[in-house]
Amino acid sequence: MTVRINPSILSADFANMASDLARIGNADFAHVDVMDNHFVPNLTFGPQMVERIKATSPIPLDVHLMIADQDRWAPGYAELGADSVTLHVEATRDPIAVASSIRAIGARVGLALKPSTPFSTIEEIAHRFDQILVMTVEPGFGGQRFLADQLHKVQQVAAFRAKTGTQFWIQVDGGIDSLTIEAAADAGADTFVAGSAVYGTDNPGFAIENLRKIAREHSHHEEHND
Ligand code: DX5
Ligand code: ZN
């Protein structure tokens, strides 16, 4: 199974974003955490920043929206060049309509669950998305401890995917490092966001390769077996 490593630029140096993007050239996507001080108690990037990052870096952009009223704002991020836009089900009134708008623009669309939101909330609509994001920390900040109790949810999503034959990617975000990535991959995740574990080292490119190697060793091989 293909694994993807998406470094979170929340842990990059905001005053040196272009050079910090150049340091993760071997990443699959750059993960861009958009926060508005309402949905989460932190404030980061908005549309202008996404537009400039897209113009500055060739890495595909994985935009994770942690803002209020995503029905209103989400499609705009796809228009500005996000290759993937992930919505939080807790902040979106009509996720299917928003997903259609984002797809029509040509981007992938993901659906995210906060730690307290069960998979059953989205079970009926999960197949309409390209990615399901299981948050493994409370959204808002980098550098938090991995919530191992979310592994059960990753397993549920993976079991649903296998049972239904859907193709979405299963992303985990929060507290992913060279230890926790093993358990997340074992549980069925294939797309890994890592902020501090990549930018907190002297060599982000090496950290990405190391995480990719560990994830591959622990990833499922169902695609080869059927
Ligand atoms: C948290 C963000 C994460 C964060 C992860 O709300 O969604 O993407 O940057 O950072 P680490 O890997 O340090 O937990
Ligand atoms: Zn994120």
PDB file of C-alpha atoms and ligand atoms in Angstrom:
ATOM      1  CA  MET A   1       0.000   0.000   0.000  1.00  0.00           C
ATOM      2  CA  THR A   2       1.234   3.470  -0.816  1.00  0.00           C
ATOM      3  CA  VAL A   3       1.996   5.600   2.199  1.00  0.00           C
ATOM      4  CA  ARG A   4       2.154   9.394   2.187  1.00  0.00           C
ATOM      5  CA  ILE A   5       4.073  11.699   4.493  1.00  0.00           C
ATOM      6  CA  ASN A   6       2.641  15.220   4.706  1.00  0.00           C
ATOM      7  CA  PRO A   7       4.733  17.558   6.889  1.00  0.00           C
ATOM      8  CA  SER A   8       2.729  20.236   8.665  1.00  0.00           C
ATOM      9  CA  ILE A   9       4.090  23.706   8.027  1.00  0.00           C
ATOM     10  CA  LEU A  10       2.516  24.781  11.320  1.00  0.00           C
ATOM     11  CA  SER A  11       5.921  23.746  12.713  1.00  0.00           C
ATOM     12  CA  ALA A  12       7.883  25.644  10.043  1.00  0.00           C
ATOM     13  CA  ASP A  13       9.449  29.081  10.573  1.00  0.00           C
ATOM     14  CA  PHE A  14       6.679  31.470   9.471  1.00  0.00           C
ATOM     15  CA  ALA A  15       9.246  34.156   8.656  1.00  0.00           C
ATOM     16  CA  ASN A  16      11.178  31.794   6.379  1.00  0.00           C
ATOM     17  CA  MET A  17       8.387  29.834   4.768  1.00  0.00           C
ATOM     18  CA  ALA A  18       9.906  29.594   1.279  1.00  0.00           C
ATOM     19  CA  SER A  19      13.140  28.038   2.527  1.00  0.00           C
ATOM     20  CA  ASP A  20      11.277  25.767   4.950  1.00  0.00           C
ATOM     21  CA  LEU A  21       9.107  24.518   2.058  1.00  0.00           C
ATOM     22  CA  ALA A  22      12.279  23.821   0.081  1.00  0.00           C
ATOM     23  CA  ARG A  23      13.494  21.614   2.940  1.00  0.00           C
ATOM     24  CA  ILE A  24      10.559  19.192   2.483  1.00  0.00           C
ATOM     25  CA  GLY A  25      10.921  18.601  -1.255  1.00  0.00           C
ATOM     26  CA  ASN A  26      10.593  14.824  -0.756  1.00  0.00           C
ATOM     27  CA  ALA A  27       7.181  15.156   0.954  1.00  0.00           C
ATOM     28  CA  ASP A  28       4.018  13.899  -0.710  1.00  0.00           C
ATOM     29  CA  PHE A  29       2.042  17.003   0.248  1.00  0.00           C
ATOM     30  CA  ALA A  30       2.679  20.042   2.432  1.00  0.00           C
ATOM     31  CA  HIS A  31      -0.022  20.058   5.123  1.00  0.00           C
ATOM     32  CA  VAL A  32      -1.396  23.569   5.639  1.00  0.00           C
ATOM     33  CA  ASP A  33      -3.338  24.133   8.877  1.00  0.00           C
ATOM     34  CA  VAL A  34      -5.833  26.959   8.370  1.00  0.00           C
ATOM     35  CA  MET A  35      -7.097  28.195  11.770  1.00  0.00           C
ATOM     36  CA  ASP A  36      -9.406  31.122  12.536  1.00  0.00           C
ATOM     37  CA  ASN A  37      -9.451  31.558  16.348  1.00  0.00           C
ATOM     38  CA  HIS A  38     -13.095  30.437  16.355  1.00  0.00           C
ATOM     39  CA  PHE A  39     -13.253  26.742  15.514  1.00  0.00           C
ATOM     40  CA  VAL A  40      -9.931  26.337  17.330  1.00  0.00           C
ATOM     41  CA  PRO A  41      -8.174  28.725  19.759  1.00  0.00           C
ATOM     42  CA  ASN A  42      -5.325  29.557  17.388  1.00  0.00           C
ATOM     43  CA  LEU A  43      -4.820  31.703  14.291  1.00  0.00           C
ATOM     44  CA  THR A  44      -2.591  30.768  11.360  1.00  0.00           C
ATOM     45  CA  PHE A  45      -2.918  31.100   7.599  1.00  0.00           C
ATOM     46  CA  GLY A  46      -5.645  32.345   5.299  1.00  0.00           C
ATOM     47  CA  PRO A  47      -6.305  32.367   1.570  1.00  0.00           C
ATOM     48  CA  GLN A  48      -3.507  34.775   0.657  1.00  0.00           C
ATOM     49  CA  MET A  49      -0.932  32.573   2.320  1.00  0.00           C
ATOM     50  CA  VAL A  50      -2.213  29.477   0.513  1.00  0.00           C
ATOM     51  CA  GLU A  51      -2.046  31.347  -2.774  1.00  0.00           C
ATOM     52  CA  ARG A  52       1.553  32.460  -2.151  1.00  0.00           C
ATOM     53  CA  ILE A  53       2.680  29.022  -1.004  1.00  0.00           C
ATOM     54  CA  LYS A  54       1.196  27.534  -4.161  1.00  0.00           C
ATOM     55  CA  ALA A  55       3.094  30.047  -6.273  1.00  0.00           C
ATOM     56  CA  THR A  56       6.341  29.485  -4.371  1.00  0.00           C
ATOM     57  CA  SER A  57       6.527  25.710  -4.008  1.00  0.00           C
ATOM     58  CA  PRO A  58       5.921  22.769  -6.369  1.00  0.00           C
ATOM     59  CA  ILE A  59       4.765  20.501  -3.503  1.00  0.00           C
ATOM     60  CA  PRO A  60       1.045  19.621  -3.635  1.00  0.00           C
ATOM     61  CA  LEU A  61      -0.943  21.326  -0.863  1.00  0.00           C
ATOM     62  CA  ASP A  62      -3.052  19.412   1.674  1.00  0.00           C
ATOM     63  CA  VAL A  63      -5.170  22.126   3.282  1.00  0.00           C
ATOM     64  CA  HIS A  64      -6.737  21.241   6.651  1.00  0.00           C
ATOM     65  CA  LEU A  65      -9.495  23.702   7.487  1.00  0.00           C
ATOM     66  CA  MET A  66     -10.012  24.440  11.178  1.00  0.00           C
ATOM     67  CA  ILE A  67     -12.354  27.390  10.722  1.00  0.00           C
ATOM     68  CA  ALA A  68     -16.007  28.204  11.306  1.00  0.00           C
ATOM     69  CA  ASP A  69     -18.554  28.195   8.451  1.00  0.00           C
ATOM     70  CA  GLN A  70     -16.630  25.922   6.090  1.00  0.00           C
ATOM     71  CA  ASP A  71     -19.572  25.846   3.647  1.00  0.00           C
ATOM     72  CA  ARG A  72     -18.754  29.463   2.875  1.00  0.00           C
ATOM     73  CA  TRP A  73     -14.962  29.349   2.758  1.00  0.00           C
ATOM     74  CA  ALA A  74     -13.812  25.877   1.724  1.00  0.00           C
ATOM     75  CA  PRO A  75     -14.261  26.011  -2.092  1.00  0.00           C
ATOM     76  CA  GLY A  76     -12.183  29.200  -2.222  1.00  0.00           C
ATOM     77  CA  TYR A  77      -9.124  27.279  -1.057  1.00  0.00           C
ATOM     78  CA  ALA A  78      -9.475  24.867  -3.967  1.00  0.00           C
ATOM     79  CA  GLU A  79      -9.775  27.831  -6.323  1.00  0.00           C
ATOM     80  CA  LEU A  80      -6.516  29.232  -4.958  1.00  0.00           C
ATOM     81  CA  GLY A  81      -4.660  26.027  -5.777  1.00  0.00           C
ATOM     82  CA  ALA A  82      -5.055  23.631  -2.868  1.00  0.00           C
ATOM     83  CA  ASP A  83      -4.694  20.099  -4.247  1.00  0.00           C
ATOM     84  CA  SER A  84      -6.715  18.710  -1.346  1.00  0.00           C
ATOM     85  CA  VAL A  85      -9.112  20.462   1.025  1.00  0.00           C
ATOM     86  CA  THR A  86     -10.180  18.720   4.225  1.00  0.00           C
ATOM     87  CA  LEU A  87     -13.360  19.869   5.988  1.00  0.00           C
ATOM     88  CA  HIS A  88     -14.269  19.286   9.612  1.00  0.00           C
ATOM     89  CA  VAL A  89     -17.685  17.675   9.856  1.00  0.00           C
ATOM     90  CA  GLU A  90     -18.240  19.645  13.088  1.00  0.00           C
ATOM     91  CA  ALA A  91     -18.013  22.972  11.220  1.00  0.00           C
ATOM     92  CA  THR A  92     -19.780  22.168   7.937  1.00  0.00           C
ATOM     93  CA  ARG A  93     -23.565  22.215   7.484  1.00  0.00           C
ATOM     94  CA  ASP A  94     -23.694  20.389   4.144  1.00  0.00           C
ATOM     95  CA  PRO A  95     -20.468  18.405   3.636  1.00  0.00           C
ATOM     96  CA  ILE A  96     -21.731  16.672   0.486  1.00  0.00           C
ATOM     97  CA  ALA A  97     -22.548  19.956  -1.259  1.00  0.00           C
ATOM     98  CA  VAL A  98     -19.185  21.436  -0.293  1.00  0.00           C
ATOM     99  CA  ALA A  99     -17.424  18.274  -1.467  1.00  0.00           C
ATOM    100  CA  SER A 100     -19.127  18.581  -4.869  1.00  0.00           C
ATOM    101  CA  SER A 101     -18.021  22.198  -5.214  1.00  0.00           C
ATOM    102  CA  ILE A 102     -14.419  21.358  -4.338  1.00  0.00           C
ATOM    103  CA  ARG A 103     -14.335  18.371  -6.698  1.00  0.00           C
ATOM    104  CA  ALA A 104     -15.774  20.496  -9.514  1.00  0.00           C
ATOM    105  CA  ILE A 105     -12.786  22.807  -9.135  1.00  0.00           C
ATOM    106  CA  GLY A 106     -10.499  19.787  -9.500  1.00  0.00           C
ATOM    107  CA  ALA A 107      -9.196  19.238  -5.965  1.00  0.00           C
ATOM    108  CA  ARG A 108      -9.472  16.233  -3.709  1.00  0.00           C
ATOM    109  CA  VAL A 109     -11.727  16.598  -0.689  1.00  0.00           C
ATOM    110  CA  GLY A 110     -11.327  15.188   2.798  1.00  0.00           C
ATOM    111  CA  LEU A 111     -13.536  14.949   5.870  1.00  0.00           C
ATOM    112  CA  ALA A 112     -12.050  15.284   9.360  1.00  0.00           C
ATOM    113  CA  LEU A 113     -13.186  14.100  12.777  1.00  0.00           C
ATOM    114  CA  LYS A 114     -12.184  15.691  16.068  1.00  0.00           C
ATOM    115  CA  PRO A 115     -11.217  13.182  18.778  1.00  0.00           C
ATOM    116  CA  SER A 116     -14.683  13.430  20.381  1.00  0.00           C
ATOM    117  CA  THR A 117     -16.564  12.848  17.094  1.00  0.00           C
ATOM    118  CA  PRO A 118     -17.299   9.169  16.413  1.00  0.00           C
ATOM    119  CA  PHE A 119     -16.962   7.600  12.965  1.00  0.00           C
ATOM    120  CA  SER A 120     -20.686   6.773  13.054  1.00  0.00           C
ATOM    121  CA  THR A 121     -21.374  10.506  12.511  1.00  0.00           C
ATOM    122  CA  ILE A 122     -20.028  10.271   8.948  1.00  0.00           C
ATOM    123  CA  GLU A 123     -20.496   6.602   8.107  1.00  0.00           C
ATOM    124  CA  GLU A 124     -23.333   7.364   5.670  1.00  0.00           C
ATOM    125  CA  ILE A 125     -21.340   9.939   3.702  1.00  0.00           C
ATOM    126  CA  ALA A 126     -17.729   8.733   4.046  1.00  0.00           C
ATOM    127  CA  HIS A 127     -17.694   7.136   0.587  1.00  0.00           C
ATOM    128  CA  ARG A 128     -18.179  10.589  -0.982  1.00  0.00           C
ATOM    129  CA  PHE A 129     -14.728  11.744   0.156  1.00  0.00           C
ATOM    130  CA  ASP A 130     -11.183  11.165  -1.060  1.00  0.00           C
ATOM    131  CA  GLN A 131      -9.717  11.212   2.428  1.00  0.00           C
ATOM    132  CA  ILE A 132     -10.944  10.633   5.974  1.00  0.00           C
ATOM    133  CA  LEU A 133      -8.855  12.448   8.602  1.00  0.00           C
ATOM    134  CA  VAL A 134      -8.834  10.998  12.104  1.00  0.00           C
ATOM    135  CA  MET A 135      -7.433  13.670  14.430  1.00  0.00           C
ATOM    136  CA  THR A 136      -5.025  12.125  16.924  1.00  0.00           C
ATOM    137  CA  VAL A 137      -4.772  15.330  18.992  1.00  0.00           C
ATOM    138  CA  GLU A 138      -7.304  18.029  19.827  1.00  0.00           C
ATOM    139  CA  PRO A 139      -7.006  20.382  16.812  1.00  0.00           C
ATOM    140  CA  GLY A 140      -5.324  23.737  17.378  1.00  0.00           C
ATOM    141  CA  PHE A 141      -1.647  23.276  18.102  1.00  0.00           C
ATOM    142  CA  GLY A 142       1.416  21.336  17.026  1.00  0.00           C
ATOM    143  CA  GLY A 143       3.621  19.415  19.421  1.00  0.00           C
ATOM    144  CA  GLN A 144       0.861  17.709  21.436  1.00  0.00           C
ATOM    145  CA  ARG A 145       0.887  14.130  22.633  1.00  0.00           C
ATOM    146  CA  PHE A 146      -0.596  11.430  20.377  1.00  0.00           C
ATOM    147  CA  LEU A 147      -4.033  10.232  21.584  1.00  0.00           C
ATOM    148  CA  ALA A 148      -3.740   6.453  21.375  1.00  0.00           C
ATOM    149  CA  ASP A 149      -7.454   6.053  22.068  1.00  0.00           C
ATOM    150  CA  GLN A 150      -8.088   7.297  18.525  1.00  0.00           C
ATOM    151  CA  LEU A 151      -6.494   4.170  17.033  1.00  0.00           C
ATOM    152  CA  HIS A 152      -9.782   2.361  17.470  1.00  0.00           C
ATOM    153  CA  LYS A 153     -11.417   4.931  15.186  1.00  0.00           C
ATOM    154  CA  VAL A 154      -8.684   4.456  12.575  1.00  0.00           C
ATOM    155  CA  GLN A 155      -9.391   0.718  12.689  1.00  0.00           C
ATOM    156  CA  GLN A 156     -13.121   1.372  12.246  1.00  0.00           C
ATOM    157  CA  VAL A 157     -12.482   3.571   9.207  1.00  0.00           C
ATOM    158  CA  ALA A 158     -10.110   0.986   7.728  1.00  0.00           C
ATOM    159  CA  ALA A 159     -12.633  -1.814   8.311  1.00  0.00           C
ATOM    160  CA  PHE A 160     -15.344   0.277   6.639  1.00  0.00           C
ATOM    161  CA  ARG A 161     -13.067   0.933   3.657  1.00  0.00           C
ATOM    162  CA  ALA A 162     -12.237  -2.754   3.260  1.00  0.00           C
ATOM    163  CA  LYS A 163     -15.876  -3.822   3.655  1.00  0.00           C
ATOM    164  CA  THR A 164     -17.287  -1.302   1.216  1.00  0.00           C
ATOM    165  CA  GLY A 165     -14.437  -1.285  -1.302  1.00  0.00           C
ATOM    166  CA  THR A 166     -14.138   2.502  -1.123  1.00  0.00           C
ATOM    167  CA  GLN A 167     -10.840   4.090  -2.043  1.00  0.00           C
ATOM    168  CA  PHE A 168     -10.405   7.022   0.301  1.00  0.00           C
ATOM    169  CA  TRP A 169      -7.069   7.663   1.982  1.00  0.00           C
ATOM    170  CA  ILE A 170      -6.982   7.397   5.770  1.00  0.00           C
ATOM    171  CA  GLN A 171      -5.062  10.291   7.283  1.00  0.00           C
ATOM    172  CA  VAL A 172      -3.906  10.763  10.867  1.00  0.00           C
ATOM    173  CA  ASP A 173      -2.808  14.146  12.210  1.00  0.00           C
ATOM    174  CA  GLY A 174      -1.318  14.992  15.579  1.00  0.00           C
ATOM    175  CA  GLY A 175       1.551  13.568  17.601  1.00  0.00           C
ATOM    176  CA  ILE A 176       2.880  11.436  14.748  1.00  0.00           C
ATOM    177  CA  ASP A 177       6.562  10.543  15.177  1.00  0.00           C
ATOM    178  CA  SER A 178       8.816   7.559  14.507  1.00  0.00           C
ATOM    179  CA  LEU A 179       7.158   5.615  17.353  1.00  0.00           C
ATOM    180  CA  THR A 180       3.466   6.513  17.056  1.00  0.00           C
ATOM    181  CA  ILE A 181       3.483   6.114  13.264  1.00  0.00           C
ATOM    182  CA  GLU A 182       3.902   2.355  13.766  1.00  0.00           C
ATOM    183  CA  ALA A 183       0.634   2.014  15.673  1.00  0.00           C
ATOM    184  CA  ALA A 184      -1.192   4.349  13.282  1.00  0.00           C
ATOM    185  CA  ALA A 185      -0.020   2.366  10.238  1.00  0.00           C
ATOM    186  CA  ASP A 186      -0.845  -0.935  11.955  1.00  0.00           C
ATOM    187  CA  ALA A 187      -4.370   0.404  12.572  1.00  0.00           C
ATOM    188  CA  GLY A 188      -4.785   1.136   8.856  1.00  0.00           C
ATOM    189  CA  ALA A 189      -3.709   4.741   8.263  1.00  0.00           C
ATOM    190  CA  ASP A 190      -1.827   5.416   5.019  1.00  0.00           C
ATOM    191  CA  THR A 191      -1.414   9.213   5.056  1.00  0.00           C
ATOM    192  CA  PHE A 192       0.543  10.760   7.904  1.00  0.00           C
ATOM    193  CA  VAL A 193       0.792  14.385   8.953  1.00  0.00           C
ATOM    194  CA  ALA A 194       3.851  15.230  11.030  1.00  0.00           C
ATOM    195  CA  GLY A 195       4.817  18.707  12.150  1.00  0.00           C
ATOM    196  CA  SER A 196       7.253  18.723  15.043  1.00  0.00           C
ATOM    197  CA  ALA A 197       8.676  15.302  14.108  1.00  0.00           C
ATOM    198  CA  VAL A 198       9.794  16.769  10.747  1.00  0.00           C
ATOM    199  CA  TYR A 199      10.604  20.419  11.455  1.00  0.00           C
ATOM    200  CA  GLY A 200      11.905  19.751  14.958  1.00  0.00           C
ATOM    201  CA  THR A 201      14.916  17.923  13.526  1.00  0.00           C
ATOM    202  CA  ASP A 202      18.072  19.239  11.823  1.00  0.00           C
ATOM    203  CA  ASN A 203      17.244  17.346   8.636  1.00  0.00           C
ATOM    204  CA  PRO A 204      13.541  17.417   7.678  1.00  0.00           C
ATOM    205  CA  GLY A 205      14.181  15.465   4.466  1.00  0.00           C
ATOM    206  CA  PHE A 206      15.741  12.630   6.392  1.00  0.00           C
ATOM    207  CA  ALA A 207      12.918  12.675   8.957  1.00  0.00           C
ATOM    208  CA  ILE A 208      10.388  12.320   6.117  1.00  0.00           C
ATOM    209  CA  GLU A 209      12.264   9.337   4.628  1.00  0.00           C
ATOM    210  CA  ASN A 210      12.549   7.699   8.033  1.00  0.00           C
ATOM    211  CA  LEU A 211       8.806   8.083   8.718  1.00  0.00           C
ATOM    212  CA  ARG A 212       8.015   6.750   5.242  1.00  0.00           C
ATOM    213  CA  LYS A 213      10.194   3.703   5.759  1.00  0.00           C
ATOM    214  CA  ILE A 214       8.593   2.867   9.117  1.00  0.00           C
ATOM    215  CA  ALA A 215       5.072   3.426   7.770  1.00  0.00           C
ATOM    216  CA  ARG A 216       5.758   1.137   4.799  1.00  0.00           C
ATOM    217  CA  GLU A 217       7.022  -1.602   7.084  1.00  0.00           C
ATOM    218  CA  HIS A 218       3.828  -1.391   9.127  1.00  0.00           C
ATOM    219  CA  SER A 219       1.283  -0.747   6.407  1.00  0.00           C
ATOM    220  CA  HIS A 220      -1.309  -3.269   5.348  1.00  0.00           C
ATOM    221  CA  HIS A 221      -0.954  -5.088   2.058  1.00  0.00           C
ATOM    222  CA  GLU A 222      -4.590  -5.635   1.194  1.00  0.00           C
ATOM    223  CA  GLU A 223      -4.209  -4.049  -2.252  1.00  0.00           C
ATOM    224  CA  HIS A 224      -1.718  -6.735  -3.258  1.00  0.00           C
ATOM    225  CA  ASN A 225      -3.816  -9.590  -1.947  1.00  0.00           C
ATOM    226  CA  ASP A 226      -7.127  -9.027  -3.677  1.00  0.00           C
TER     227      ASP A 226
HETATM  228  C1  DX5 B   1      -3.119  20.421  14.858  1.00  0.00           C
HETATM  229  C2  DX5 B   1      -2.757  20.373  13.408  1.00  0.00           C
HETATM  230  C3  DX5 B   1      -1.619  19.502  13.068  1.00  0.00           C
HETATM  231  C4  DX5 B   1      -0.309  19.845  13.719  1.00  0.00           C
HETATM  232  C5  DX5 B   1       0.430  18.573  13.950  1.00  0.00           C
HETATM  233  O1  DX5 B   1      -4.350  21.050  14.980  1.00  0.00           O
HETATM  234  O2  DX5 B   1      -3.866  19.915  12.655  1.00  0.00           O
HETATM  235  O3  DX5 B   1      -1.476  19.390  11.651  1.00  0.00           O
HETATM  236  O4  DX5 B   1       0.498  20.679  12.945  1.00  0.00           O
HETATM  237  O5  DX5 B   1       1.615  18.849  14.630  1.00  0.00           O
HETATM  238  P1  DX5 B   1       2.438  17.693  15.354  1.00  0.00           P
HETATM  239  O6  DX5 B   1       2.866  16.700  14.313  1.00  0.00           O
HETATM  240  O7  DX5 B   1       3.575  18.420  15.978  1.00  0.00           O
HETATM  241  O8  DX5 B   1       1.504  17.065  16.358  1.00  0.00           O
HETATM  242 ZN    ZN B   2      -3.596  19.501  10.538  1.00  0.00          ZN
END
